[in-house]
Amino acid sequence: MADLNLYNPFGNMQFADEHCFLCGTTITKADRTPVFGEWMQQKYNLENKELLLLDKSVTTFSQLTIPCCDHCNSEYILPLEQEIETAADSGFEGISALDPKRLFQWIGKMYYGTLVTELIREKDPLIMPENPVSENPQMLGKFKTFFQVLQSLRVPMVFSDFLPCSLFILQVDPTEDELPFEYQDELTTMAFSIKLGPVVIVCKLLDNGIINKALHRLYKLTEGQLLHPIQVAEFKARVFYAAYIFNVVPDYFIRTIKPGDEQLVLDTLIDDVTNEVFNPWEPLAYVHMLEEMLKPWSIREHDIMKDPQQPLTFLTNEDGTFKQIAKFER
């Protein structure tokens, strides 16, 4: 019989090395799983690459692990990583063919694993972060909501006519692509991107696909196209900025469980009556986001805003069609 009980570590802030991050079972400090799958670390030589945490301490991809019981690791985490690894071996076609729910769970596991690490570190930080996550009730409420749907990894769960995120899968032109792997996330806005060879996955968690709808026309233009890395950077800027101004948190409701049920069915509601879904678009704030993404090409704000009526774009021509870029020239 399926276990349909959800775990809530947020009630008593049960974030410690002695509790499995996914089910809450008491474990030893030796019971852990990598935040970033071992296959990915090996394939892209990430083991000793450094990551900076919010308390200014430094860790590496191989050291970034989270508490996880043997059952959750063997039954849920490892099969998920194996599924993604197999898909990634087939490149863009393999990743695109994945069930979007599995991609959500995989990205969510990495995002949440990083969050759990930060929450554990805040109990004994190297330097206390300026805005500790554990002292921000609004952020904790958002993370609690996110963890509710992430437990679809462990608890059989059906999302009724929605996916709890926006997913974008882009294919990179190899001509001037020099990065086999790249990873970025924004803890507070829940925006995430990861590059696996020629494939870039960009995601906004916990928006029920709203940003996907908002950027549908632009995303449609990229279908069947090989994007220059500078175009990928701009697309990421648009998603990350949309995540920055996204202003609502979905509510999820579990349908009444009846005897014999083998899965939870979740419905969702977004309050777009008392809250605006997006805060106002501020052109200068977007330009700063784009400037940050375009740093590898030394493109600055004054370059982007040469024509204030039409900020610089590498994705579309003046007539709105997709801009073909094989080689970037200033």
Short mmCIF file of C-alpha atoms in Angstrom, two decimals:
data_model
loop_
_atom_site.label_atom_id
_atom_site.label_comp_id
_atom_site.label_asym_id
_atom_site.label_seq_id
_atom_site.Cartn_x
_atom_site.Cartn_y
_atom_site.Cartn_z
CA MET A 1 0.00 0.00 0.00
CA ALA A 2 1.39 3.41 -0.99
CA ASP A 3 2.61 5.77 1.73
CA LEU A 4 0.67 8.97 1.08
CA ASN A 5 1.90 10.90 4.14
CA LEU A 6 3.77 14.11 3.38
CA TYR A 7 6.79 15.18 5.44
CA ASN A 8 6.95 18.74 6.78
CA PRO A 9 10.40 19.74 8.10
CA PHE A 10 9.38 23.41 8.27
CA GLY A 11 7.10 23.09 11.28
CA ASN A 12 9.97 22.71 13.76
CA MET A 13 12.78 23.61 11.30
CA GLN A 14 14.01 20.03 11.26
CA PHE A 15 17.01 20.69 9.04
CA ALA A 16 19.93 18.68 10.34
CA ASP A 17 22.35 15.99 9.29
CA GLU A 18 20.38 13.49 11.40
CA HIS A 19 17.19 13.61 9.30
CA CYS A 20 16.62 12.46 5.71
CA PHE A 21 15.82 15.54 3.64
CA LEU A 22 13.06 13.76 1.75
CA CYS A 23 11.18 11.70 4.35
CA GLY A 24 12.49 12.86 7.75
CA THR A 25 13.71 9.44 8.89
CA THR A 26 16.41 9.57 11.57
CA ILE A 27 19.75 8.64 10.01
CA THR A 28 23.48 8.80 10.74
CA LYS A 29 25.76 11.54 9.46
CA ALA A 30 27.20 9.04 6.98
CA ASP A 31 23.85 8.67 5.17
CA ARG A 32 24.05 11.26 2.41
CA THR A 33 23.44 11.76 -1.30
CA PRO A 34 25.10 14.21 -3.70
CA VAL A 35 23.14 17.35 -4.59
CA PHE A 36 24.62 17.03 -8.09
CA GLY A 37 24.57 13.47 -9.42
CA GLU A 38 27.88 11.60 -9.43
CA TRP A 39 27.47 10.82 -13.14
CA MET A 40 27.35 14.55 -13.87
CA GLN A 41 30.34 15.30 -11.67
CA GLN A 42 32.39 12.66 -13.48
CA LYS A 43 31.23 13.53 -16.99
CA TYR A 44 32.01 17.24 -16.61
CA ASN A 45 34.96 16.99 -14.17
CA LEU A 46 33.11 18.89 -11.46
CA GLU A 47 34.31 17.05 -8.36
CA ASN A 48 36.83 19.67 -7.24
CA LYS A 49 35.18 22.76 -8.69
CA GLU A 50 34.29 25.25 -5.99
CA LEU A 51 30.91 26.64 -4.95
CA LEU A 52 30.42 29.67 -2.68
CA LEU A 53 27.69 29.41 -0.06
CA LEU A 54 25.73 32.29 1.49
CA ASP A 55 27.83 32.25 4.67
CA LYS A 56 30.93 32.82 2.47
CA SER A 57 32.21 29.31 3.08
CA VAL A 58 33.50 27.39 0.09
CA THR A 59 32.56 23.85 -0.84
CA THR A 60 32.99 21.71 -3.95
CA PHE A 61 30.51 19.85 -6.11
CA SER A 62 31.64 16.51 -4.61
CA GLN A 63 31.42 17.83 -1.03
CA LEU A 64 27.92 19.25 -1.55
CA THR A 65 25.81 16.41 -0.19
CA ILE A 66 22.57 16.28 1.79
CA PRO A 67 21.27 13.88 4.43
CA CYS A 68 19.33 11.05 2.81
CA CYS A 69 18.26 7.62 4.05
CA ASP A 70 19.22 4.47 2.13
CA HIS A 71 15.61 3.83 1.10
CA CYS A 72 15.01 7.27 -0.44
CA ASN A 73 18.41 7.21 -2.09
CA SER A 74 18.05 3.78 -3.69
CA GLU A 75 14.33 3.96 -4.51
CA TYR A 76 13.93 7.56 -5.63
CA ILE A 77 17.16 9.57 -6.03
CA LEU A 78 19.38 7.10 -7.90
CA PRO A 79 16.68 6.00 -10.39
CA LEU A 80 15.98 9.67 -11.16
CA GLU A 81 19.67 10.41 -11.75
CA GLN A 82 19.99 7.32 -13.95
CA GLU A 83 17.00 8.42 -16.01
CA ILE A 84 18.45 11.90 -16.54
CA GLU A 85 21.91 10.50 -17.33
CA THR A 86 20.47 8.21 -20.02
CA ALA A 87 18.51 11.09 -21.52
CA ALA A 88 21.54 13.42 -21.45
CA ASP A 89 23.58 10.82 -23.35
CA SER A 90 21.14 11.36 -26.24
CA GLY A 91 21.58 15.13 -26.17
CA PHE A 92 18.80 17.54 -26.95
CA GLU A 93 16.43 14.85 -28.23
CA GLY A 94 16.89 12.76 -25.10
CA ILE A 95 16.32 15.63 -22.69
CA SER A 96 13.34 16.91 -24.68
CA ALA A 97 11.72 13.47 -24.61
CA LEU A 98 11.77 13.29 -20.80
CA ASP A 99 8.56 13.58 -18.82
CA PRO A 100 8.57 17.27 -17.73
CA LYS A 101 7.58 16.12 -14.24
CA ARG A 102 10.85 14.17 -13.97
CA LEU A 103 12.85 17.22 -15.07
CA PHE A 104 11.01 19.27 -12.44
CA GLN A 105 11.89 16.70 -9.77
CA TRP A 106 15.55 16.58 -10.85
CA ILE A 107 15.97 20.35 -10.90
CA GLY A 108 13.95 20.62 -7.70
CA LYS A 109 16.21 18.11 -5.96
CA MET A 110 19.33 20.14 -6.82
CA TYR A 111 17.67 23.43 -5.89
CA TYR A 112 16.24 22.10 -2.62
CA GLY A 113 19.50 20.31 -1.81
CA THR A 114 21.33 23.62 -2.05
CA LEU A 115 18.66 25.25 0.14
CA VAL A 116 18.90 22.53 2.80
CA THR A 117 22.67 22.97 2.85
CA GLU A 118 22.23 26.71 3.44
CA LEU A 119 19.70 26.11 6.25
CA ILE A 120 22.00 23.63 7.98
CA ARG A 121 24.99 25.99 7.57
CA GLU A 122 23.04 28.87 9.16
CA LYS A 123 23.11 27.01 12.48
CA ASP A 124 26.90 27.36 12.57
CA PRO A 125 27.90 29.79 9.83
CA LEU A 126 31.37 30.94 8.89
CA ILE A 127 29.88 34.44 8.52
CA MET A 128 26.18 35.00 9.22
CA PRO A 129 24.46 35.95 5.92
CA GLU A 130 23.04 39.47 5.75
CA ASN A 131 19.52 38.07 5.25
CA PRO A 132 19.40 34.57 6.76
CA VAL A 133 16.86 32.33 5.02
CA SER A 134 15.79 30.80 8.35
CA GLU A 135 14.71 34.24 9.64
CA ASN A 136 12.54 35.15 6.65
CA PRO A 137 8.98 33.84 7.22
CA GLN A 138 7.87 34.76 3.68
CA MET A 139 10.71 32.85 2.05
CA LEU A 140 10.25 29.87 4.37
CA GLY A 141 6.56 29.80 3.45
CA LYS A 142 7.48 29.69 -0.23
CA PHE A 143 10.01 26.92 0.32
CA LYS A 144 7.48 24.92 2.34
CA THR A 145 5.01 25.16 -0.54
CA PHE A 146 7.71 24.08 -2.97
CA PHE A 147 8.67 21.08 -0.85
CA GLN A 148 5.04 19.97 -0.85
CA VAL A 149 5.16 19.36 -4.62
CA LEU A 150 8.79 18.18 -4.64
CA GLN A 151 7.67 15.22 -2.53
CA SER A 152 6.17 13.84 -5.73
CA LEU A 153 9.65 12.26 -5.88
CA ARG A 154 8.74 10.02 -2.95
CA VAL A 155 4.95 10.08 -2.64
CA PRO A 156 2.82 9.02 -5.66
CA MET A 157 1.36 12.36 -6.74
CA VAL A 158 -0.65 13.63 -9.69
CA PHE A 159 -0.70 17.31 -10.62
CA SER A 160 -4.15 18.10 -11.96
CA ASP A 161 -3.71 20.02 -15.26
CA PHE A 162 -0.55 21.85 -14.20
CA LEU A 163 3.20 21.50 -13.74
CA PRO A 164 4.64 23.43 -10.76
CA CYS A 165 7.29 25.15 -12.89
CA SER A 166 8.19 26.69 -16.24
CA LEU A 167 10.68 24.67 -18.28
CA PHE A 168 12.69 25.79 -21.30
CA ILE A 169 15.05 23.47 -23.20
CA LEU A 170 17.51 25.14 -25.59
CA GLN A 171 20.02 23.70 -28.05
CA VAL A 172 23.41 25.38 -28.36
CA ASP A 173 25.30 25.91 -31.61
CA PRO A 174 28.75 24.28 -31.09
CA THR A 175 30.61 26.78 -33.32
CA GLU A 176 31.60 29.13 -30.48
CA ASP A 177 30.45 27.09 -27.51
CA GLU A 178 33.36 26.64 -25.12
CA LEU A 179 31.53 25.61 -21.94
CA PRO A 180 30.67 21.91 -21.50
CA PHE A 181 28.87 22.65 -18.20
CA GLU A 182 27.39 25.69 -16.51
CA TYR A 183 25.11 26.10 -13.53
CA GLN A 184 23.28 29.11 -12.09
CA ASP A 185 20.53 29.50 -9.54
CA GLU A 186 18.83 32.26 -7.60
CA LEU A 187 17.68 31.02 -4.22
CA THR A 188 15.12 33.77 -3.59
CA THR A 189 13.51 33.91 -7.05
CA MET A 190 13.74 30.13 -7.61
CA ALA A 191 15.24 30.57 -11.08
CA PHE A 192 17.65 27.90 -12.25
CA SER A 193 19.69 27.01 -15.32
CA ILE A 194 22.03 24.15 -16.12
CA LYS A 195 24.05 23.39 -19.23
CA LEU A 196 24.81 19.78 -20.13
CA GLY A 197 26.98 19.84 -23.24
CA PRO A 198 24.84 21.17 -26.10
CA VAL A 199 21.67 21.42 -24.00
CA VAL A 200 20.63 24.23 -21.67
CA ILE A 201 17.68 23.80 -19.32
CA VAL A 202 16.24 26.98 -17.84
CA CYS A 203 13.57 26.75 -15.16
CA LYS A 204 11.47 28.89 -12.85
CA LEU A 205 10.20 26.77 -10.00
CA LEU A 206 6.83 27.25 -8.33
CA ASP A 207 5.06 29.35 -10.98
CA ASN A 208 2.71 26.70 -12.45
CA GLY A 209 4.00 27.43 -15.96
CA ILE A 210 3.00 31.11 -16.01
CA ILE A 211 6.40 32.35 -17.20
CA ASN A 212 6.36 29.68 -19.88
CA LYS A 213 3.11 31.18 -21.17
CA ALA A 214 4.47 34.73 -20.91
CA LEU A 215 7.53 33.82 -22.99
CA HIS A 216 5.72 31.38 -25.26
CA ARG A 217 6.18 33.38 -28.47
CA LEU A 218 9.92 33.87 -27.93
CA TYR A 219 10.43 30.25 -26.89
CA LYS A 220 8.53 29.11 -29.98
CA LEU A 221 11.02 31.05 -32.14
CA THR A 222 13.88 28.97 -30.72
CA GLU A 223 12.31 25.64 -31.71
CA GLY A 224 14.55 23.78 -34.14
CA GLN A 225 17.22 26.47 -33.82
CA LEU A 226 20.83 26.22 -32.71
CA LEU A 227 21.42 29.17 -30.39
CA HIS A 228 24.71 30.99 -30.11
CA PRO A 229 25.86 31.10 -26.45
CA ILE A 230 25.15 34.86 -26.36
CA GLN A 231 21.54 34.13 -27.35
CA VAL A 232 21.28 31.55 -24.58
CA ALA A 233 22.56 34.18 -22.14
CA GLU A 234 19.87 36.63 -23.25
CA PHE A 235 17.13 34.00 -23.01
CA LYS A 236 18.29 33.19 -19.48
CA ALA A 237 18.20 36.88 -18.59
CA ARG A 238 14.58 37.09 -19.71
CA VAL A 239 13.56 34.06 -17.65
CA PHE A 240 15.56 35.13 -14.57
CA TYR A 241 14.12 38.65 -14.74
CA ALA A 242 10.58 37.32 -15.16
CA ALA A 243 11.22 35.19 -12.05
CA TYR A 244 12.46 38.31 -10.24
CA ILE A 245 9.22 40.22 -10.85
CA PHE A 246 6.95 37.19 -10.37
CA ASN A 247 4.79 38.14 -7.42
CA VAL A 248 2.57 35.23 -6.37
CA VAL A 249 2.95 31.86 -4.69
CA PRO A 250 0.58 29.08 -5.77
CA ASP A 251 -1.52 27.24 -3.24
CA TYR A 252 -1.78 23.48 -3.58
CA PHE A 253 -4.71 21.46 -2.30
CA ILE A 254 -4.78 17.70 -1.82
CA ARG A 255 -8.05 16.12 -2.85
CA THR A 256 -9.78 14.07 -0.16
CA ILE A 257 -8.06 10.72 0.20
CA LYS A 258 -10.43 7.78 -0.08
CA PRO A 259 -9.82 4.21 1.13
CA GLY A 260 -7.78 2.34 -1.44
CA ASP A 261 -6.26 5.44 -3.06
CA GLU A 262 -2.72 4.81 -4.30
CA GLN A 263 -1.79 8.40 -5.08
CA LEU A 264 -2.42 11.99 -4.06
CA VAL A 265 -4.15 14.29 -6.52
CA LEU A 266 -3.24 17.96 -6.20
CA ASP A 267 -5.20 20.94 -7.44
CA THR A 268 -3.80 24.45 -7.48
CA LEU A 269 -4.93 28.03 -7.14
CA ILE A 270 -3.11 31.30 -7.74
CA ASP A 271 -4.50 34.45 -6.15
CA ASP A 272 -4.42 36.88 -9.07
CA VAL A 273 -7.29 38.96 -7.65
CA THR A 274 -5.68 40.54 -4.58
CA ASN A 275 -2.16 40.20 -5.99
CA GLU A 276 -0.66 41.16 -9.34
CA VAL A 277 0.99 38.11 -10.91
CA PHE A 278 3.96 40.23 -12.01
CA ASN A 279 5.38 43.36 -10.47
CA PRO A 280 5.87 46.16 -13.04
CA TRP A 281 8.55 45.54 -15.66
CA GLU A 282 11.39 47.99 -15.03
CA PRO A 283 13.55 48.36 -18.16
CA LEU A 284 16.68 49.40 -16.28
CA ALA A 285 16.43 46.47 -13.85
CA TYR A 286 16.11 44.09 -16.81
CA VAL A 287 19.11 45.73 -18.49
CA HIS A 288 21.18 45.11 -15.36
CA MET A 289 20.13 41.45 -15.40
CA LEU A 290 21.03 41.19 -19.10
CA GLU A 291 24.34 42.96 -18.51
CA GLU A 292 25.21 40.39 -15.84
CA MET A 293 24.46 37.51 -18.21
CA LEU A 294 26.46 39.12 -21.05
CA LYS A 295 29.62 39.69 -19.00
CA PRO A 296 31.63 37.03 -20.92
CA TRP A 297 31.26 39.22 -24.02
CA SER A 298 32.11 42.47 -22.19
CA ILE A 299 28.77 44.03 -23.14
CA ARG A 300 27.78 46.78 -20.75
CA GLU A 301 24.71 48.86 -20.00
CA HIS A 302 25.59 51.65 -22.45
CA ASP A 303 25.90 49.06 -25.26
CA ILE A 304 22.52 47.56 -24.41
CA MET A 305 20.81 50.95 -24.19
CA LYS A 306 22.27 52.64 -27.27
CA ASP A 307 18.71 52.89 -28.54
CA PRO A 308 16.52 53.44 -25.44
CA GLN A 309 13.41 52.68 -27.50
CA GLN A 310 14.77 49.30 -28.54
CA PRO A 311 17.29 47.73 -26.13
CA LEU A 312 19.89 45.44 -27.66
CA THR A 313 18.69 41.92 -28.44
CA PHE A 314 20.45 38.97 -30.00
CA LEU A 315 17.38 36.79 -30.27
CA THR A 316 15.17 38.55 -32.81
CA ASN A 317 15.47 40.68 -35.93
CA GLU A 318 13.63 43.98 -36.30
CA ASP A 319 10.69 42.16 -37.91
CA GLY A 320 10.42 39.78 -34.93
CA THR A 321 11.89 36.73 -36.65
CA PHE A 322 14.64 34.63 -35.07
CA LYS A 323 18.11 36.10 -35.55
CA GLN A 324 20.64 33.64 -36.94
CA ILE A 325 24.06 34.00 -35.28
CA ALA A 326 26.82 31.49 -36.03
CA LYS A 327 29.71 33.72 -35.00
CA PHE A 328 29.48 36.73 -32.73
CA GLU A 329 31.01 39.98 -33.94
CA ARG A 330 30.81 43.22 -32.02
#
